[in-house]
XYZ file of C-alpha atoms in Angstrom:
668
model
C -50.892 59.604 12.399
C -51.764 57.086 15.088
C -54.190 54.351 16.018
C -57.063 55.890 17.929
C -58.872 52.739 19.060
C -59.450 49.050 18.564
C -62.749 47.188 18.730
C -62.716 43.459 19.373
C -65.600 41.031 19.145
C -65.962 37.265 19.317
C -62.450 36.482 20.578
C -62.068 34.615 23.868
C -63.218 36.951 26.680
C -64.324 39.587 24.162
C -67.808 38.111 23.933
C -69.535 41.391 23.190
C -67.889 44.132 21.175
C -65.369 45.946 23.371
C -63.704 49.209 22.388
C -60.224 50.106 23.668
C -58.853 53.583 23.082
C -55.097 53.773 22.579
C -52.854 56.588 23.728
C -50.870 58.146 20.849
C -47.599 57.273 22.597
C -47.925 54.741 25.407
C -50.832 52.610 26.600
C -50.536 50.666 29.867
C -52.967 47.758 30.205
C -53.774 46.563 33.719
C -56.330 44.324 35.388
C -56.815 41.186 37.412
C -55.585 37.816 36.219
C -57.688 36.381 33.390
C -59.240 39.740 32.593
C -58.383 39.683 28.889
C -55.021 41.486 28.790
C -53.202 38.658 27.024
C -56.150 38.097 24.682
C -55.901 41.735 23.624
C -52.259 41.248 22.633
C -52.857 37.874 21.014
C -55.593 39.010 18.634
C -53.203 41.583 17.167
C -50.560 38.875 16.866
C -52.900 36.460 15.119
C -54.224 39.021 12.674
C -51.190 41.244 12.112
C -48.087 39.878 13.808
C -46.942 37.216 11.350
C -46.680 36.835 7.611
C -49.046 33.891 7.609
C -52.328 34.771 9.280
C -55.204 32.475 10.166
C -53.756 30.740 13.189
C -57.037 30.838 15.080
C -58.591 27.685 16.526
C -62.137 26.839 17.531
C -61.126 27.546 21.149
C -60.488 31.181 20.232
C -64.189 31.779 19.658
C -65.928 33.447 22.597
C -68.697 31.723 24.559
C -71.395 33.482 22.562
C -69.727 32.611 19.258
C -69.504 28.938 20.229
C -73.171 29.038 21.256
C -73.979 30.587 17.870
C -72.026 27.802 16.183
C -74.145 25.191 17.957
C -77.296 27.102 17.060
C -76.225 27.190 13.416
C -75.763 23.418 13.428
C -79.190 22.873 14.976
C -80.932 25.202 12.508
C -79.234 23.567 9.535
C -80.281 20.108 10.643
C -83.835 21.313 11.160
C -83.793 22.802 7.676
C -82.813 19.472 6.113
C -85.922 17.876 7.630
C -88.199 20.543 6.150
C -89.305 20.376 2.544
C -91.531 23.448 2.756
C -90.787 27.126 2.250
C -89.298 27.448 5.767
C -86.208 25.534 4.695
C -84.531 28.472 2.943
C -85.157 30.748 5.915
C -83.745 28.204 8.391
C -80.636 27.747 6.249
C -80.197 31.509 6.042
C -80.436 31.801 9.838
C -77.934 28.962 10.219
C -75.412 30.683 7.957
C -75.887 33.976 9.807
C -75.118 32.294 13.134
C -71.755 30.907 12.118
C -69.012 32.383 14.319
C -66.763 35.297 13.480
C -63.826 37.028 15.157
C -63.228 40.659 14.323
C -60.681 43.351 15.124
C -61.572 46.853 13.991
C -58.780 49.442 14.004
C -59.429 53.161 13.719
C -56.663 55.456 12.477
C -56.456 59.197 13.083
C -54.311 61.528 11.003
C -53.566 65.218 10.521
C -53.412 67.333 7.392
C -49.614 67.423 7.554
C -49.288 63.608 7.571
C -48.247 61.596 4.548
C -51.423 59.668 3.763
C -49.848 57.199 1.336
C -49.907 54.315 3.887
C -53.658 54.828 4.401
C -54.539 55.595 0.789
C -56.632 52.445 0.296
C -58.301 52.722 3.700
C -59.736 56.222 3.301
C -63.147 55.866 1.672
C -64.584 59.347 2.216
C -63.957 62.636 0.435
C -64.815 64.869 3.379
C -61.915 67.271 3.995
C -63.063 67.803 7.580
C -62.699 64.154 8.471
C -59.356 62.716 9.568
C -60.118 59.057 10.165
C -59.761 55.708 8.471
C -60.872 52.285 9.580
C -59.732 48.737 8.882
C -61.607 45.616 9.912
C -59.818 42.283 10.305
C -62.178 39.308 10.119
C -61.797 35.609 10.734
C -64.842 33.804 9.374
C -66.180 31.657 6.567
C -66.104 34.150 3.730
C -69.257 33.646 1.634
C -72.630 31.915 1.723
C -71.602 29.090 -0.623
C -68.713 28.148 1.646
C -70.971 28.393 4.693
C -73.516 26.054 3.123
C -70.759 23.631 2.116
C -69.395 23.654 5.684
C -72.802 22.973 7.260
C -73.710 20.337 4.696
C -70.489 18.447 5.336
C -71.228 18.597 9.063
C -74.774 17.302 8.519
C -73.432 14.276 6.631
C -70.591 13.586 9.082
C -70.491 11.306 12.099
C -70.268 14.395 14.327
C -73.867 15.396 13.537
C -75.182 12.735 15.911
C -72.851 13.602 18.786
C -73.406 16.058 21.604
C -71.221 19.128 20.958
C -70.344 17.458 17.675
C -70.234 20.743 15.781
C -67.378 21.939 18.002
C -65.249 18.877 17.268
C -66.199 18.987 13.602
C -65.158 22.642 13.363
C -61.881 21.891 15.136
C -61.043 19.569 12.236
C -62.427 21.847 9.500
C -60.825 25.193 10.308
C -59.724 25.324 6.663
C -63.170 26.686 5.830
C -62.371 29.822 7.832
C -60.104 32.508 6.458
C -58.700 35.887 7.416
C -59.915 38.885 5.464
C -59.212 42.595 5.667
C -61.604 45.341 4.596
C -61.642 49.113 4.759
C -64.795 50.565 6.320
C -66.209 54.067 6.275
C -66.798 54.849 9.948
C -69.794 57.082 9.291
C -71.236 54.869 6.527
C -70.549 51.259 7.646
C -72.102 49.807 4.487
C -69.350 51.434 2.427
C -66.528 48.880 2.407
C -63.573 47.884 0.290
C -61.634 44.632 0.342
C -57.945 45.077 1.106
C -54.899 43.203 -0.110
C -52.280 42.089 2.446
C -49.988 44.756 0.978
C -52.532 47.441 1.922
C -52.506 46.180 5.497
C -48.707 46.140 5.689
C -48.574 49.710 4.455
C -51.017 50.842 7.139
C -49.768 49.031 10.216
C -46.909 46.919 11.556
C -47.007 44.977 14.846
C -44.096 43.595 16.878
C -44.129 41.714 20.162
C -41.880 41.168 23.171
C -43.218 38.507 25.511
C -42.618 37.964 29.227
C -41.341 34.409 28.799
C -38.130 34.908 26.875
C -35.574 32.171 26.312
C -33.454 32.711 29.387
C -31.942 30.159 31.714
C -30.452 31.222 35.033
C -28.032 28.311 35.302
C -24.472 27.754 34.179
C -25.788 25.019 31.882
C -27.677 27.614 29.844
C -28.050 26.346 26.287
C -30.778 28.758 25.225
C -28.495 31.768 24.789
C -31.542 34.027 24.717
C -29.486 37.196 24.794
C -27.281 35.964 21.979
C -30.398 35.306 19.927
C -31.358 38.892 20.599
C -28.129 40.072 19.002
C -28.747 37.710 16.082
C -32.160 39.324 15.496
C -30.617 42.756 15.709
C -28.028 41.751 13.117
C -30.760 40.539 10.780
C -32.498 43.897 11.176
C -29.416 45.970 10.312
C -28.144 43.727 7.525
C -27.328 45.683 4.349
C -27.210 48.975 6.243
C -23.911 48.975 8.101
C -20.398 49.464 6.691
C -19.052 46.843 9.084
C -21.075 44.241 7.225
C -18.988 44.821 4.101
C -15.837 43.948 6.041
C -17.560 40.848 7.400
C -18.478 39.807 3.853
C -14.860 40.262 2.708
C -13.590 38.144 5.588
C -16.098 35.396 4.810
C -15.149 35.361 1.130
C -11.464 34.947 2.070
C -12.321 31.979 4.281
C -14.518 30.514 1.511
C -11.673 30.619 -1.037
C -9.339 28.725 1.297
C -12.060 26.154 2.000
C -12.721 25.669 -1.722
C -9.115 24.549 -2.198
C -9.404 22.170 0.754
C -12.717 20.777 -0.559
C -11.195 20.127 -3.980
C -8.458 17.982 -2.456
C -10.759 16.293 0.064
C -13.573 15.326 -2.323
C -11.507 14.662 -5.488
C -11.729 10.862 -5.267
C -15.464 10.897 -4.441
C -16.236 13.143 -7.422
C -14.236 10.778 -9.669
C -16.412 7.862 -8.512
C -19.576 9.873 -9.203
C -18.318 10.471 -12.717
C -17.902 6.700 -13.190
C -21.605 6.323 -12.356
C -22.518 8.754 -15.109
C -23.058 11.913 -13.102
C -20.564 13.812 -15.206
C -22.096 12.642 -18.486
C -25.497 14.323 -17.999
C -25.698 17.548 -20.031
C -25.454 20.554 -17.793
C -24.190 18.518 -14.822
C -20.587 18.044 -15.757
C -17.760 19.530 -13.724
C -19.109 18.732 -10.238
C -17.517 20.834 -7.474
C -17.962 21.244 -3.704
C -17.727 24.911 -2.721
C -18.225 26.768 0.533
C -21.239 29.012 0.750
C -21.508 31.354 3.726
C -23.682 34.353 4.332
C -23.371 36.562 7.419
C -26.902 35.868 8.649
C -26.598 32.077 8.638
C -23.057 32.285 10.003
C -24.112 34.397 12.988
C -27.233 32.369 13.701
C -26.444 29.771 16.346
C -22.757 30.728 16.336
C -22.848 33.910 18.372
C -22.548 34.078 22.139
C -22.575 36.990 24.539
C -19.858 36.960 27.190
C -18.989 39.227 30.116
C -15.527 40.412 31.000
C -14.383 39.582 34.536
C -10.885 40.992 35.074
C -9.584 39.598 31.813
C -11.624 36.378 31.830
C -14.712 35.798 29.695
C -17.824 34.520 31.428
C -20.945 33.218 29.615
C -24.139 35.253 29.532
C -25.770 32.868 32.041
C -23.497 34.375 34.721
C -25.401 37.638 34.478
C -28.647 38.090 36.399
C -31.941 37.482 34.657
C -33.014 41.062 35.338
C -30.162 42.668 33.404
C -30.370 40.027 30.700
C -34.078 40.692 30.253
C -33.506 44.448 30.106
C -30.742 44.136 27.503
C -32.920 41.752 25.478
C -35.826 44.239 25.410
C -33.523 47.065 24.333
C -32.105 44.887 21.551
C -35.586 43.980 20.367
C -36.674 47.618 20.293
C -33.566 48.545 18.319
C -34.213 45.707 15.872
C -37.840 46.807 15.446
C -36.708 50.344 14.678
C -34.155 49.191 12.105
C -36.763 46.971 10.440
C -39.199 49.870 10.323
C -36.579 52.200 8.860
C -35.673 49.774 6.075
C -39.178 48.878 4.996
C -40.335 50.469 1.770
C -42.868 51.856 1.996
C -42.738 52.426 5.728
C -45.949 51.492 7.564
C -48.152 54.353 8.657
C -48.060 53.219 12.294
C -46.040 50.646 14.185
C -47.413 49.020 17.325
C -44.993 47.426 19.790
C -46.480 45.165 22.454
C -44.465 44.346 25.576
C -45.980 41.724 27.838
C -45.171 42.044 31.555
C -41.726 43.643 31.287
C -41.430 43.477 35.073
C -40.604 39.756 34.916
C -37.161 39.344 36.559
C -36.825 43.115 37.141
C -36.645 44.381 40.717
C -38.964 47.322 41.616
C -36.434 50.096 41.069
C -35.465 48.682 37.689
C -39.142 48.470 36.729
C -39.508 52.192 37.421
C -36.340 53.070 35.534
C -37.346 50.852 32.623
C -40.733 52.455 31.962
C -39.294 55.972 32.253
C -36.358 55.305 29.958
C -38.286 53.398 27.333
C -40.583 56.402 27.051
C -37.597 58.725 26.577
C -36.030 56.384 24.006
C -39.180 56.220 21.899
C -39.737 59.978 22.170
C -36.226 60.571 20.805
C -36.839 58.189 17.916
C -40.169 59.856 17.147
C -38.542 63.282 17.142
C -35.218 62.548 15.443
C -36.083 59.669 13.136
C -39.821 60.160 12.650
C -40.556 56.691 13.969
C -44.339 56.631 14.134
C -44.562 54.126 16.981
C -47.084 53.398 19.715
C -46.164 51.278 22.733
C -48.623 48.943 24.456
C -47.520 47.402 27.760
C -49.422 44.817 29.786
C -48.331 44.707 33.410
C -48.996 43.601 36.971
C -46.452 46.050 38.374
C -47.633 48.818 40.682
C -44.221 50.446 40.147
C -44.727 50.700 36.390
C -48.158 52.215 36.985
C -46.776 54.712 39.496
C -44.204 55.951 37.019
C -46.616 55.991 34.094
C -49.374 58.007 35.714
C -53.056 57.616 34.920
C -52.714 58.931 31.384
C -52.722 56.033 28.972
C -53.876 53.555 31.646
C -56.549 51.088 30.525
C -58.231 48.903 33.128
C -59.530 45.512 31.955
C -62.352 44.358 34.200
C -64.328 41.111 34.112
C -67.484 41.017 36.205
C -69.641 37.890 35.998
C -67.912 36.912 32.780
C -68.505 40.235 31.033
C -65.407 42.144 29.957
C -65.291 45.917 29.985
C -62.336 48.237 29.428
C -62.180 51.457 31.408
C -60.213 54.415 30.176
C -58.459 56.296 32.981
C -57.926 59.233 30.655
C -61.624 59.949 31.120
C -61.181 59.619 34.880
C -58.434 62.235 35.088
C -60.224 64.579 32.687
C -63.334 64.596 34.883
C -63.179 67.894 36.788
C -64.961 66.323 39.764
C -62.006 63.978 40.223
C -59.252 66.611 40.019
C -58.436 66.576 43.756
C -58.540 62.775 43.944
C -56.301 62.374 40.897
C -53.619 64.640 42.340
C -53.717 62.837 45.692
C -53.744 59.347 44.149
C -50.857 60.137 41.811
C -48.731 61.222 44.768
C -49.900 58.291 46.887
C -48.927 55.738 44.258
C -45.495 57.326 43.920
C -44.888 56.830 47.644
C -46.614 53.522 48.375
C -47.272 50.287 46.564
C -50.812 50.439 45.215
C -51.933 47.236 43.561
C -55.697 47.774 43.487
C -55.635 47.662 39.669
C -54.822 43.939 39.842
C -56.981 42.980 42.822
C -59.995 40.687 43.026
C -61.048 42.584 46.142
C -59.801 45.597 48.104
C -59.534 46.391 51.809
C -58.800 49.919 53.014
C -57.437 50.072 56.555
C -56.357 52.846 58.881
C -52.898 51.917 60.061
C -50.108 49.569 61.042
C -52.038 47.589 63.652
C -54.742 46.497 61.233
C -52.160 45.804 58.506
C -50.176 43.456 60.753
C -53.213 41.623 62.081
C -55.465 41.475 59.036
C -53.896 38.374 57.415
C -54.538 36.408 60.610
C -58.060 37.799 60.900
C -58.804 36.726 57.323
C -57.502 33.244 58.121
C -59.731 33.092 61.221
C -62.943 34.620 59.905
C -63.065 34.441 56.098
C -60.654 31.832 54.810
C -62.294 31.961 51.403
C -60.541 35.272 50.864
C -57.212 33.426 50.928
C -58.016 32.282 47.383
C -58.548 35.847 46.158
C -55.951 38.475 45.378
C -56.665 41.058 48.086
C -55.186 44.525 47.827
C -54.737 45.892 51.359
C -54.216 49.639 51.299
C -53.249 51.657 54.356
C -54.967 55.037 54.083
C -54.953 56.494 57.600
C -58.037 57.767 59.361
C -59.000 60.597 57.026
C -58.067 59.488 53.530
C -60.345 56.598 52.606
C -62.802 59.068 51.125
C -60.115 60.284 48.700
C -60.262 56.872 47.027
C -64.025 57.116 46.497
C -64.034 58.148 42.826
C -61.345 55.634 41.852
C -63.163 52.815 43.661
C -66.365 53.726 41.849
C -64.421 53.695 38.589
C -62.809 50.288 39.212
C -65.992 48.686 40.575
C -64.110 46.105 42.668
C -65.693 44.735 45.897
C -64.191 46.894 48.641
C -64.262 46.817 52.445
C -63.312 49.939 54.377
C -62.224 49.176 57.949
C -62.175 52.383 59.932
C -62.697 53.794 63.445
C -65.857 55.444 64.712
C -63.702 58.193 66.312
C -66.254 59.662 68.745
C -65.740 63.281 69.890
C -67.554 65.889 71.962
C -68.414 68.851 69.687
C -69.299 71.016 72.684
C -65.808 70.656 74.158
C -63.541 71.594 71.278
C -64.002 68.178 69.603
C -62.367 66.385 72.500
C -62.051 62.609 72.129
C -64.790 60.943 74.141
C -66.308 57.530 74.782
C -68.955 56.386 72.324
C -71.500 56.238 75.160
C -71.409 60.035 75.597
C -74.904 61.429 74.906
C -74.073 64.023 72.256
C -71.067 62.289 70.742
C -70.424 62.652 67.033
C -67.798 61.131 64.754
C -64.770 62.971 63.432
C -64.326 60.359 60.687
C -64.749 62.072 57.310
C -65.608 58.814 55.536
C -68.499 58.111 57.907
C -69.739 61.704 57.875
C -69.495 62.484 54.184
C -69.666 59.151 52.405
C -70.882 55.932 54.034
C -73.239 55.981 55.934
C -73.234 59.780 55.558
C -74.033 60.320 59.235
C -72.145 62.041 62.059
C -74.307 61.264 65.122
C -72.851 58.284 67.031
C -76.237 57.001 68.140
C -77.468 56.972 64.549
C -74.260 55.302 63.392
C -74.870 52.528 65.940
C -78.537 52.070 65.048
C -79.277 48.517 63.831
C -80.885 49.744 60.603
C -78.061 52.070 59.495
C -76.951 51.507 55.889
C -73.238 50.665 55.807
C -72.825 50.012 52.120
C -73.437 50.971 48.528
C -73.528 48.342 45.787
C -69.972 46.931 45.982
C -68.485 48.981 48.852
C -69.036 48.285 52.556
C -67.760 50.109 55.616
C -66.951 48.426 58.935
C -66.604 50.432 62.156
C -66.909 49.559 65.822
C -70.123 48.064 67.173
C -70.950 46.297 70.467
C -69.506 42.799 70.893
C -72.670 41.941 72.824
C -75.786 43.959 73.556
C -74.703 44.583 77.156
C -71.187 45.750 76.289
C -69.944 49.246 75.436
C -68.758 50.132 71.933
C -65.066 50.799 71.388
C -63.904 54.095 69.932
C -60.824 52.637 68.207
C -59.493 49.301 67.046
C -57.438 48.948 70.218
C -60.461 49.475 72.458
C -62.629 47.167 70.345
C -59.991 44.447 70.592
C -59.740 44.890 74.366
C -63.527 44.524 74.692
C -63.592 41.416 72.506
C -60.667 39.785 74.346
C -60.909 40.890 77.982
C -60.680 37.319 79.277
C -57.779 36.494 76.935
C -55.856 39.578 78.097
C -56.483 38.723 81.750
C -55.021 35.231 81.294
C -52.041 36.613 79.384
C -51.306 39.204 82.108
C -51.320 36.502 84.785
C -48.518 34.644 82.966
C -46.114 37.557 83.555
C -44.507 37.024 80.172
C -41.841 39.765 79.731
C -42.531 39.755 75.978
C -46.053 41.031 76.705
C -45.033 44.691 76.363
C -48.433 46.156 77.244
C -49.048 43.907 80.280
C -48.745 46.876 82.673
C -52.033 48.310 81.408
C -53.947 45.192 82.467
C -52.799 45.072 86.079
C -52.202 47.451 88.987
C -49.868 47.103 91.959
C -49.118 43.549 90.952
C -52.799 42.558 90.738
C -54.200 41.562 87.344
C -57.471 43.254 86.442
C -60.551 41.119 86.120
C -62.395 40.660 82.871
C -65.217 42.860 84.163
C -62.827 45.647 85.135
C -61.144 45.591 81.709
C -64.504 45.854 79.920
C -65.708 48.745 82.091
C -62.390 50.625 81.740
C -61.616 49.761 78.116
C -61.555 53.398 76.981
C -58.967 54.448 79.622
C -56.798 51.378 78.943
C -56.841 51.950 75.174
C -55.838 55.604 75.658
C -52.664 54.492 77.441
C -51.502 52.358 74.507
C -49.157 54.738 72.705
C -47.133 52.278 70.604
C -49.693 50.567 68.404
C -47.152 48.386 66.636
C -46.091 46.883 69.978
C -49.747 46.206 70.742
C -50.148 44.419 67.414
C -47.147 42.190 68.162
C -48.580 41.496 71.624
C -51.792 40.313 69.995
C -49.931 37.961 67.671
C -48.385 36.309 70.752
C -51.752 35.681 72.401
C -53.594 32.380 72.207
C -57.183 32.113 71.012
C -57.803 35.827 70.573
C -60.996 36.915 68.860
C -61.442 39.262 65.938
C -63.570 42.275 66.915
C -67.080 41.648 65.650
C -67.203 44.675 63.321
C -64.169 43.408 61.399
C -65.485 39.843 61.463
C -68.788 40.893 59.878
C -66.985 43.051 57.328
C -64.704 40.221 56.242
C -67.657 37.848 55.963
C -69.395 40.359 53.678
C -66.293 40.714 51.524
C -65.894 36.944 51.289
C -69.442 36.627 49.931
C -69.207 39.660 47.614
C -69.166 38.717 43.950
C -66.350 39.990 41.741
């Protein structure tokens, strides 16, 4: 038994109904900032995470729901001005436009499963079906309440104010309530109202948030880790033999205190008796006794310490990373103990962990996600803990060690949220080669494109070192975006094609035109060679899908598709040659700058020797006409990149400049 999917509508960024499939074991939720990841966790918390539900506010309604609320107010006011037959219809429309937040959860089960937890959710009698559905709703429950709400608004001072219905609703959230109903998936009109006990039997939700109560100073008064042990104690209470010994010890202390209390308060009790307290029937014989229970005794009176060669150090002396890790483990253990003790046990337990990478270094992030999977697998196997884990993250390391399976990408384009299931991506046979390559790539290199506003694919080290400065020079607006810069070499950009199409993030591919002579064993050649073609797979087989150099350099060539653009060498000016590589393109764009730098005889200019001969510095004209030969001599590209960073007033090659300008203007 597991939760197959969740559908959310009307909550924050979930303006339209959005469906999210959940992996039976572990779902990893990724996406850019403000893409709805936290909202996904929070709606479960507000509906299912606490005993007392209904903690929504008017700000939780999505844009469309707030617009519907305003429309409802307008229609109701119009209806009150009409005395004809249209009034009833206007009031009906007004009631139908009142906002609603919904979370629909679909369960899947097998014949071997114990169906008791879902007994009140299964509404069909079809033996071939193995599904059940529960809808959580936050709304005004019935038409009478809706009419009462709108009538009160119409008579209030808010009716005459702009956006008055929003402020009125903020102060009248009591009209809204949380309701749970079972729904037949194949016959949506077949429904059944559920009691809170039905919901608790079907599902349990627990949460571990990124911002735990930790302080990294010696003045730590939060004792977050100690609180973790307190919660674990509460979870195992009444199950452990050691608790019996603790109870015995507490009772012994209580008896001694009772004797002390009797002596200490004897005179006070005598005075109370004089005032008649001892003469009231049933209140005679006043005593002060000690009353301890293990839970209250441990709470606030337990501290974690670390042993340092015989000395005890407070928990604040340990790093936040280890403290966070221990805290998460404690929480998981407490959740398991709570699940085990509940009668009846819920059909499925969801555990949400928000950004576990906080305070964890990269290696620990990788170890964490691997080990938590092993821990839960053991509990599923040995203790039949029917648990599903949902992790929200910004960590490329957690993604790399989780694989694509179970990965869900939250994407917001122009305010519209969509959730993309990477299970479907890896199951697509056309993507099989790309998936294998990308999985290996992400294991070896940081790949943060799942969190990026925009993506740039580059060939190598030179571009990687210089690109931040180029962005600053040519497209400073990109400094406000989260740019994922991915080094893919000369031949591998095309291997990202399917994933880029899947993610639909504005992407610039900066690559080399790589001209060769096909008649001479594909020898590298200048771009001006008559029959030159490109050896670049991306240019030949993807964008623009052309191999002839002359056609690639034609002014009308198409260098993009929807949200992806390619940038390769073009002429700096109409009278200048076109570089074959980045190095040659830079030389052509900065011939005068390189001439001036060579004249300074700076020993830190490692590549100076290529811009002079026999002690004479080449002219700007000579450098431009011999750019191909000079670029061929540059064997250490990293040194060349550092040389560039030392230069004053260098120019970005025009093909990169135009590409960055396009990316800056591209909408997310």
